[in-house]
Amino acid sequence: MMSTIRAIQLYSFEPDVGSDEENKDVLGSSREAKNLGPVSGQNRQRDLCTFCTISLDQEEVFRTKVFDKSGSPFYGEDFYFEIPRPFQFLSFYVYAKGVFQRDLPVGKVSIRKDDLCKYSGKEHWFSLQPVDPNSEVQGKVHLEMRLNEVITENGSIGQHLLVRIIECKELPLISGQNCDPYATVSLVGSDQKKTKVKKKTSNPCFEETFFFEVTRSSSYSKKSHFQVEEEDIEKLEIKVDLWNSENLAQDVFLGETRVPVKVLRNDLAHKAWYLLQPKGNGSKSKFDDLGSLRLKLTYIEDMVLPSSCYKPLCNLLLKSPDVKPISASAAHILGDICRERYEVVLPMVRLLLYHNRFVPFVSAVAALELDNTQEANTIFRGNSLATRCIDDMMKIVGKSYLAVTLKPVIDEICESNKTCEIDPIKLKEGDNVEVNKENLQGYVQKVFSSITQSSSSCPPLMCDVFRSLRQLACKRFPGDPHVQYSAVSSFVFLRFFAVAVLSPHSFQLRSHHPDPEISRTLTLISKTIQTLGSWGSLSKKLSSFKETYMYDFFKSFQEEKCIEKVKKVHFFSKSILLLNICVSVLKLKRTQGKKRLGKKNFKKRWLRVTNKELTYHKHKGKEAICIINVKNIRAVEKLDESAFNRKNMFQVVHSEKPLYVQAGNCVEASEWLEILGQVSRCNEGRLATFHPSNYTGGAWQCCKSQSSSAPGCKPCTTTMLANLQLDIDCDREAERLFSYLSSNDVKLHNMEDACASMAVYQGPQREPEEYSKFTIQEPKETFQTLKQLRNIMEELQRQHNIRSDTTAQYGSL
């Protein structure tokens, strides 16, 4: 059993320090006002530029953009992230942006991990606390305490307290680097003792022991087993401080812990972990009001069960692409009952991607959506299950694609800092609108060219999805020649590239938010890019601009040239050529079933493959002797050397007899297996098993089965997607889905009732309003899936109940 922390969602941040008049008093008279510098004074509140950071203990993980000149900014940003390590506090710091000096802290909100559940799922106002360096602590220390009897020099029996500092964990970074920690130990009324300094570590191992005399020898001269006197126990306390060693400056306090010696009252030895605390155990002095921060956070902690527990749920979800209709599948039901919660789709997409089931599933749900789409110009424009799945897929699969395509030009835009404002109202004094327009046009051209020339970098999985969308759109609207492009452009330009340009930090293209001027430039570029990539008449495009200056700017682009560039990009092109590889001389064998196979059965041929067909030719450039449609390929596998007593052979199993091929060497054979596997990986009717040998003499030589149509005796190789490295914990994703299903148990019951009602009355009925929110095409099939989900959920809940452990003790590891 493993306990994991899944994610935190952070929504809006709004320091609220009242009216302008109140702001002056609050910030000016607060205890920390002296540190604000530029924000202090009678008339400086309007000059306050602030931003908010999010930290796990003292490690910053996110920051918002800078909100310009406002005492009551509304940041309005969402963050979603998994927590990769243990932590004590989730903290939010508000800073005043410094111009010629470092940023100054206004205040903070720190929420202990154990208290996060109290605020999860709802908005709450938190008062800002002052940022005190002595209260900024994290980490824990492992201590051992023991009472030892000793004989003093005069022969009397005394007793010492042994304190061993074993190790520390999770100490904070200092200036972004590991600290140089040491510990000091003291007992009330005794001298302070110090460990050695450990260099460059946040997890120092000290293993040092210190001794303190705790009683007079006369206290226990008559006792065979020493017991600390009751009045002494209440007074004694061990204090351990952690410090960072500074060579030329004052050492930095990292935290302390105090352990009363009375923990040894019933036991002569004590060993435990202690969380480090602020100085004085966090006692707070009075301070003036620094304002407040409005947060909405969702904190989720998962208890992940063993893999075997999730197998039934995963199998049911992975069967979804094969369910007819798709609306009766488990994956579609999950998206249907949780449609208002966007985050539900992500774990489902990850599972489908990991098991290579995403393309058939999203194709099926896209076909269902197209059935309900009446006009071609509204294709895939809503927030449906299909669009949400594809959005998440592009974010997962397209990270490296974005980095290759956009990062160089985004870096240039952010670092060159050219002015691109073309709104006459927002122009600054001295700005030349024509120069700005020229700068903006240059940037747009660079971004647009980077996108339209990125065909070689586009991940194959994205190509597969786009090809499927194009085919479905053409089938749904056969009379519209442009629908095959608009179906894809609505994702590529509107939901992928334009969004990444607008918010590069969200796609890891930049480490932080760009400053306001650069952000404005990226906004103008994003608007133009999504319009250039969309399909429609020029008049419709221009009417989409509400601003006159954008209307005039867009007219400077030659639309027809842009459309032709977009058409040539391989994820739009009608005849997509993924691979056009001609290789050296190969030997082929298509004949089988004969008793004898000799050299005459093998001929030298030229092999060629595209995304549409596999062909072989007598010579390069000659007409094809044989053409195999890629859609008909059912498996591509290695062939045992014993089959024909030849090395480096593989077979292409298709609708006719297998094609046997001998490559020139092992590397060449491996390349052909990968290439053919990639172009055929999404075909319908792919085989689950194959024969690694040939059929000759009336039997398969591998399994001796006498039927030529007998199922294969060996599992087919799973074809992984090229350019796609997925680090996915399927158990965690399954636990997330179980959690979402459990929290929507009422909706599942309502959907079951709707299915039962429709099945009984056989035909469309006037159902209660909540029933109309569900997509139910086949009530009986849907009801069966719901019943299976119900059984799986009950068993998972039973497993959770069995494994619930409430016996953990404070101080244990």
mmCIF file of C-alpha atoms in Angstrom, residues 560-757:
data_model
loop_
_atom_site.group_PDB
_atom_site.id
_atom_site.type_symbol
_atom_site.label_atom_id
_atom_site.label_comp_id
_atom_site.label_asym_id
_atom_site.label_seq_id
_atom_site.Cartn_x
_atom_site.Cartn_y
_atom_site.Cartn_z
ATOM 1 C CA GLU A 560 -4.138 32.969 -49.928
ATOM 2 C CA LYS A 561 -0.415 32.431 -49.381
ATOM 3 C CA CYS A 562 -1.047 31.689 -45.719
ATOM 4 C CA ILE A 563 -3.767 29.165 -46.596
ATOM 5 C CA GLU A 564 -1.450 27.383 -49.029
ATOM 6 C CA LYS A 565 1.269 27.171 -46.377
ATOM 7 C CA VAL A 566 -1.181 25.687 -43.900
ATOM 8 C CA LYS A 567 -2.419 23.151 -46.459
ATOM 9 C CA LYS A 568 1.120 21.921 -47.088
ATOM 10 C CA VAL A 569 1.715 21.114 -43.443
ATOM 11 C CA HIS A 570 1.575 17.313 -43.183
ATOM 12 C CA PHE A 571 -1.101 17.154 -40.503
ATOM 13 C CA PHE A 572 -3.444 18.968 -42.901
ATOM 14 C CA SER A 573 -2.330 17.605 -46.255
ATOM 15 C CA LYS A 574 -4.854 15.379 -48.031
ATOM 16 C CA SER A 575 -2.216 12.785 -49.017
ATOM 17 C CA ILE A 576 -0.134 12.598 -45.878
ATOM 18 C CA LEU A 577 3.312 11.115 -46.566
ATOM 19 C CA LEU A 578 4.695 9.958 -43.259
ATOM 20 C CA LEU A 579 7.393 7.739 -44.737
ATOM 21 C CA ASN A 580 8.833 7.521 -48.218
ATOM 22 C CA ILE A 581 11.806 5.267 -47.671
ATOM 23 C CA CYS A 582 13.518 3.312 -50.417
ATOM 24 C CA VAL A 583 16.099 0.842 -49.145
ATOM 25 C CA SER A 584 18.785 -1.371 -50.615
ATOM 26 C CA VAL A 585 18.127 -4.745 -52.254
ATOM 27 C CA LEU A 586 15.804 -7.019 -50.248
ATOM 28 C CA LYS A 587 14.744 -10.631 -50.722
ATOM 29 C CA LEU A 588 11.033 -11.421 -50.663
ATOM 30 C CA LYS A 589 8.960 -14.563 -50.388
ATOM 31 C CA ARG A 590 5.176 -14.623 -50.731
ATOM 32 C CA THR A 591 4.720 -18.281 -51.585
ATOM 33 C CA GLN A 592 3.755 -20.636 -48.794
ATOM 34 C CA GLY A 593 2.058 -23.989 -48.442
ATOM 35 C CA LYS A 594 4.631 -25.762 -50.620
ATOM 36 C CA LYS A 595 6.523 -28.724 -49.285
ATOM 37 C CA ARG A 596 9.891 -27.482 -50.473
ATOM 38 C CA LEU A 597 11.193 -23.951 -50.367
ATOM 39 C CA GLY A 598 14.332 -23.177 -52.298
ATOM 40 C CA LYS A 599 16.402 -20.267 -53.470
ATOM 41 C CA LYS A 600 14.172 -19.819 -56.510
ATOM 42 C CA ASN A 601 11.329 -18.751 -54.237
ATOM 43 C CA PHE A 602 13.274 -15.629 -53.213
ATOM 44 C CA LYS A 603 13.749 -12.655 -55.529
ATOM 45 C CA LYS A 604 15.619 -9.389 -55.145
ATOM 46 C CA ARG A 605 13.169 -6.510 -54.997
ATOM 47 C CA TRP A 606 12.998 -2.815 -54.146
ATOM 48 C CA LEU A 607 10.678 -2.146 -51.163
ATOM 49 C CA ARG A 608 8.884 1.162 -50.602
ATOM 50 C CA VAL A 609 6.423 2.303 -47.932
ATOM 51 C CA THR A 610 4.256 5.404 -47.514
ATOM 52 C CA ASN A 611 1.496 6.027 -45.031
ATOM 53 C CA LYS A 612 -0.961 4.602 -47.585
ATOM 54 C CA GLU A 613 0.695 1.578 -49.156
ATOM 55 C CA LEU A 614 3.548 -0.898 -49.038
ATOM 56 C CA THR A 615 4.860 -1.791 -52.510
ATOM 57 C CA TYR A 616 7.749 -3.713 -54.010
ATOM 58 C CA HIS A 617 9.328 -3.227 -57.413
ATOM 59 C CA LYS A 618 11.751 -5.101 -59.668
ATOM 60 C CA HIS A 619 13.997 -2.048 -59.795
ATOM 61 C CA LYS A 620 13.925 1.433 -58.338
ATOM 62 C CA GLY A 621 11.536 3.635 -60.318
ATOM 63 C CA LYS A 622 9.765 0.698 -62.004
ATOM 64 C CA GLU A 623 6.054 -0.074 -61.650
ATOM 65 C CA ALA A 624 4.959 -1.894 -58.514
ATOM 66 C CA ILE A 625 4.766 -5.674 -58.779
ATOM 67 C CA CYS A 626 2.704 -5.909 -55.590
ATOM 68 C CA ILE A 627 0.692 -3.289 -53.693
ATOM 69 C CA ILE A 628 -0.460 -3.810 -50.090
ATOM 70 C CA ASN A 629 -2.753 -1.193 -48.601
ATOM 71 C CA VAL A 630 -1.371 -0.122 -45.220
ATOM 72 C CA LYS A 631 -4.907 -0.266 -43.795
ATOM 73 C CA ASN A 632 -4.940 -4.021 -44.478
ATOM 74 C CA ILE A 633 -1.765 -4.780 -42.495
ATOM 75 C CA ARG A 634 -2.735 -6.791 -39.422
ATOM 76 C CA ALA A 635 0.702 -7.484 -37.923
ATOM 77 C CA VAL A 636 4.415 -6.918 -38.550
ATOM 78 C CA GLU A 637 6.618 -9.394 -36.681
ATOM 79 C CA LYS A 638 10.013 -11.104 -36.707
ATOM 80 C CA LEU A 639 10.314 -14.534 -38.275
ATOM 81 C CA ASP A 640 12.235 -17.398 -36.664
ATOM 82 C CA GLU A 641 15.526 -18.096 -38.373
ATOM 83 C CA SER A 642 14.556 -21.766 -38.626
ATOM 84 C CA ALA A 643 11.592 -20.936 -40.882
ATOM 85 C CA PHE A 644 13.743 -20.558 -44.010
ATOM 86 C CA ASN A 645 17.242 -20.996 -42.517
ATOM 87 C CA ARG A 646 17.815 -17.294 -43.152
ATOM 88 C CA LYS A 647 18.691 -14.467 -40.780
ATOM 89 C CA ASN A 648 17.079 -11.024 -40.408
ATOM 90 C CA MET A 649 13.662 -12.043 -41.690
ATOM 91 C CA PHE A 650 10.296 -10.516 -40.843
ATOM 92 C CA GLN A 651 6.719 -10.975 -42.022
ATOM 93 C CA VAL A 652 3.925 -8.583 -42.973
ATOM 94 C CA VAL A 653 0.591 -10.237 -42.164
ATOM 95 C CA HIS A 654 -2.298 -8.737 -44.153
ATOM 96 C CA SER A 655 -5.640 -9.739 -45.609
ATOM 97 C CA GLU A 656 -3.983 -12.166 -48.057
ATOM 98 C CA LYS A 657 -1.061 -14.529 -47.455
ATOM 99 C CA PRO A 658 1.867 -13.175 -45.422
ATOM 100 C CA LEU A 659 4.705 -11.335 -47.129
ATOM 101 C CA TYR A 660 8.086 -12.662 -45.979
ATOM 102 C CA VAL A 661 11.040 -10.283 -46.186
ATOM 103 C CA GLN A 662 14.770 -10.703 -45.556
ATOM 104 C CA ALA A 663 16.604 -7.490 -44.702
ATOM 105 C CA GLY A 664 20.250 -6.838 -45.472
ATOM 106 C CA ASN A 665 21.265 -6.820 -41.797
ATOM 107 C CA CYS A 666 19.809 -6.809 -38.270
ATOM 108 C CA VAL A 667 19.720 -2.990 -38.036
ATOM 109 C CA GLU A 668 17.840 -2.744 -41.325
ATOM 110 C CA ALA A 669 15.364 -5.406 -40.180
ATOM 111 C CA SER A 670 14.752 -3.550 -36.916
ATOM 112 C CA GLU A 671 14.148 -0.274 -38.786
ATOM 113 C CA TRP A 672 11.597 -1.901 -41.090
ATOM 114 C CA LEU A 673 9.763 -3.475 -38.158
ATOM 115 C CA GLU A 674 9.531 -0.077 -36.441
ATOM 116 C CA ILE A 675 8.505 1.801 -39.601
ATOM 117 C CA LEU A 676 5.811 -0.661 -40.661
ATOM 118 C CA GLY A 677 4.597 -0.988 -37.074
ATOM 119 C CA GLN A 678 4.207 2.780 -36.774
ATOM 120 C CA VAL A 679 2.215 3.307 -39.991
ATOM 121 C CA SER A 680 -0.134 0.398 -39.229
ATOM 122 C CA ARG A 681 -0.460 0.693 -35.450
ATOM 123 C CA CYS A 682 -3.981 2.167 -35.554
ATOM 124 C CA ASN A 683 -5.441 -0.258 -38.083
ATOM 125 C CA GLU A 684 -8.684 -2.024 -37.310
ATOM 126 C CA GLY A 685 -8.425 -5.789 -37.029
ATOM 127 C CA ARG A 686 -4.866 -5.839 -35.655
ATOM 128 C CA LEU A 687 -3.957 -9.358 -34.565
ATOM 129 C CA ALA A 688 -3.296 -10.234 -30.941
ATOM 130 C CA THR A 689 -1.220 -13.331 -31.815
ATOM 131 C CA PHE A 690 0.919 -14.508 -34.725
ATOM 132 C CA HIS A 691 2.918 -17.531 -35.952
ATOM 133 C CA PRO A 692 6.684 -16.936 -35.678
ATOM 134 C CA SER A 693 7.342 -19.613 -38.307
ATOM 135 C CA ASN A 694 5.831 -20.584 -41.664
ATOM 136 C CA TYR A 695 3.108 -22.997 -42.773
ATOM 137 C CA THR A 696 4.591 -25.828 -44.799
ATOM 138 C CA GLY A 697 4.008 -29.549 -45.178
ATOM 139 C CA GLY A 698 0.412 -29.160 -43.989
ATOM 140 C CA ALA A 699 1.260 -27.646 -40.583
ATOM 141 C CA TRP A 700 2.633 -24.561 -38.862
ATOM 142 C CA GLN A 701 6.249 -25.334 -38.019
ATOM 143 C CA CYS A 702 6.097 -23.371 -34.742
ATOM 144 C CA CYS A 703 3.044 -24.939 -33.030
ATOM 145 C CA LYS A 704 2.363 -27.902 -35.367
ATOM 146 C CA SER A 705 -1.261 -26.792 -35.846
ATOM 147 C CA GLN A 706 -2.571 -28.310 -39.095
ATOM 148 C CA SER A 707 -5.099 -25.593 -39.941
ATOM 149 C CA SER A 708 -3.632 -22.778 -42.037
ATOM 150 C CA SER A 709 -6.137 -20.378 -40.450
ATOM 151 C CA ALA A 710 -5.305 -21.401 -36.863
ATOM 152 C CA PRO A 711 -4.789 -18.465 -34.447
ATOM 153 C CA GLY A 712 -1.194 -17.514 -33.751
ATOM 154 C CA CYS A 713 0.745 -19.167 -30.966
ATOM 155 C CA LYS A 714 2.733 -16.113 -29.805
ATOM 156 C CA PRO A 715 1.509 -12.648 -28.638
ATOM 157 C CA CYS A 716 2.079 -9.786 -31.058
ATOM 158 C CA THR A 717 4.535 -7.059 -30.122
ATOM 159 C CA THR A 718 2.956 -3.898 -28.714
ATOM 160 C CA THR A 719 3.942 -0.991 -30.947
ATOM 161 C CA MET A 720 4.954 2.008 -28.860
ATOM 162 C CA LEU A 721 4.463 5.450 -30.303
ATOM 163 C CA ALA A 722 7.557 7.131 -31.736
ATOM 164 C CA ASN A 723 8.734 10.336 -30.045
ATOM 165 C CA LEU A 724 6.488 9.625 -27.056
ATOM 166 C CA GLN A 725 7.977 8.884 -23.655
ATOM 167 C CA LEU A 726 5.210 8.445 -21.106
ATOM 168 C CA ASP A 727 6.046 8.365 -17.417
ATOM 169 C CA ILE A 728 2.616 7.330 -16.172
ATOM 170 C CA ASP A 729 1.703 5.509 -12.978
ATOM 171 C CA CYS A 730 -1.424 3.658 -14.082
ATOM 172 C CA ASP A 731 -2.351 2.708 -10.516
ATOM 173 C CA ARG A 732 -2.443 6.356 -9.454
ATOM 174 C CA GLU A 733 -4.520 7.304 -12.484
ATOM 175 C CA ALA A 734 -6.958 4.450 -11.770
ATOM 176 C CA GLU A 735 -7.248 5.547 -8.130
ATOM 177 C CA ARG A 736 -8.027 9.090 -9.289
ATOM 178 C CA LEU A 737 -10.787 7.787 -11.555
ATOM 179 C CA PHE A 738 -12.204 5.666 -8.748
ATOM 180 C CA SER A 739 -12.267 8.770 -6.554
ATOM 181 C CA TYR A 740 -14.154 10.777 -9.188
ATOM 182 C CA LEU A 741 -16.649 7.963 -9.721
ATOM 183 C CA SER A 742 -17.225 7.666 -5.970
ATOM 184 C CA SER A 743 -17.821 11.392 -5.582
ATOM 185 C CA ASN A 744 -20.436 11.224 -8.369
ATOM 186 C CA ASP A 745 -22.268 8.196 -7.032
ATOM 187 C CA VAL A 746 -25.627 10.009 -7.107
ATOM 188 C CA LYS A 747 -25.261 10.775 -10.808
ATOM 189 C CA LEU A 748 -24.397 7.152 -11.513
ATOM 190 C CA HIS A 749 -27.623 6.122 -9.761
ATOM 191 C CA ASN A 750 -29.592 8.695 -11.795
ATOM 192 C CA MET A 751 -28.087 7.387 -15.007
ATOM 193 C CA GLU A 752 -28.999 3.821 -14.041
ATOM 194 C CA ASP A 753 -32.589 4.929 -13.347
ATOM 195 C CA ALA A 754 -32.740 6.674 -16.715
ATOM 196 C CA CYS A 755 -31.481 3.557 -18.529
ATOM 197 C CA ALA A 756 -33.948 1.328 -16.699
ATOM 198 C CA SER A 757 -36.844 3.651 -17.495
#
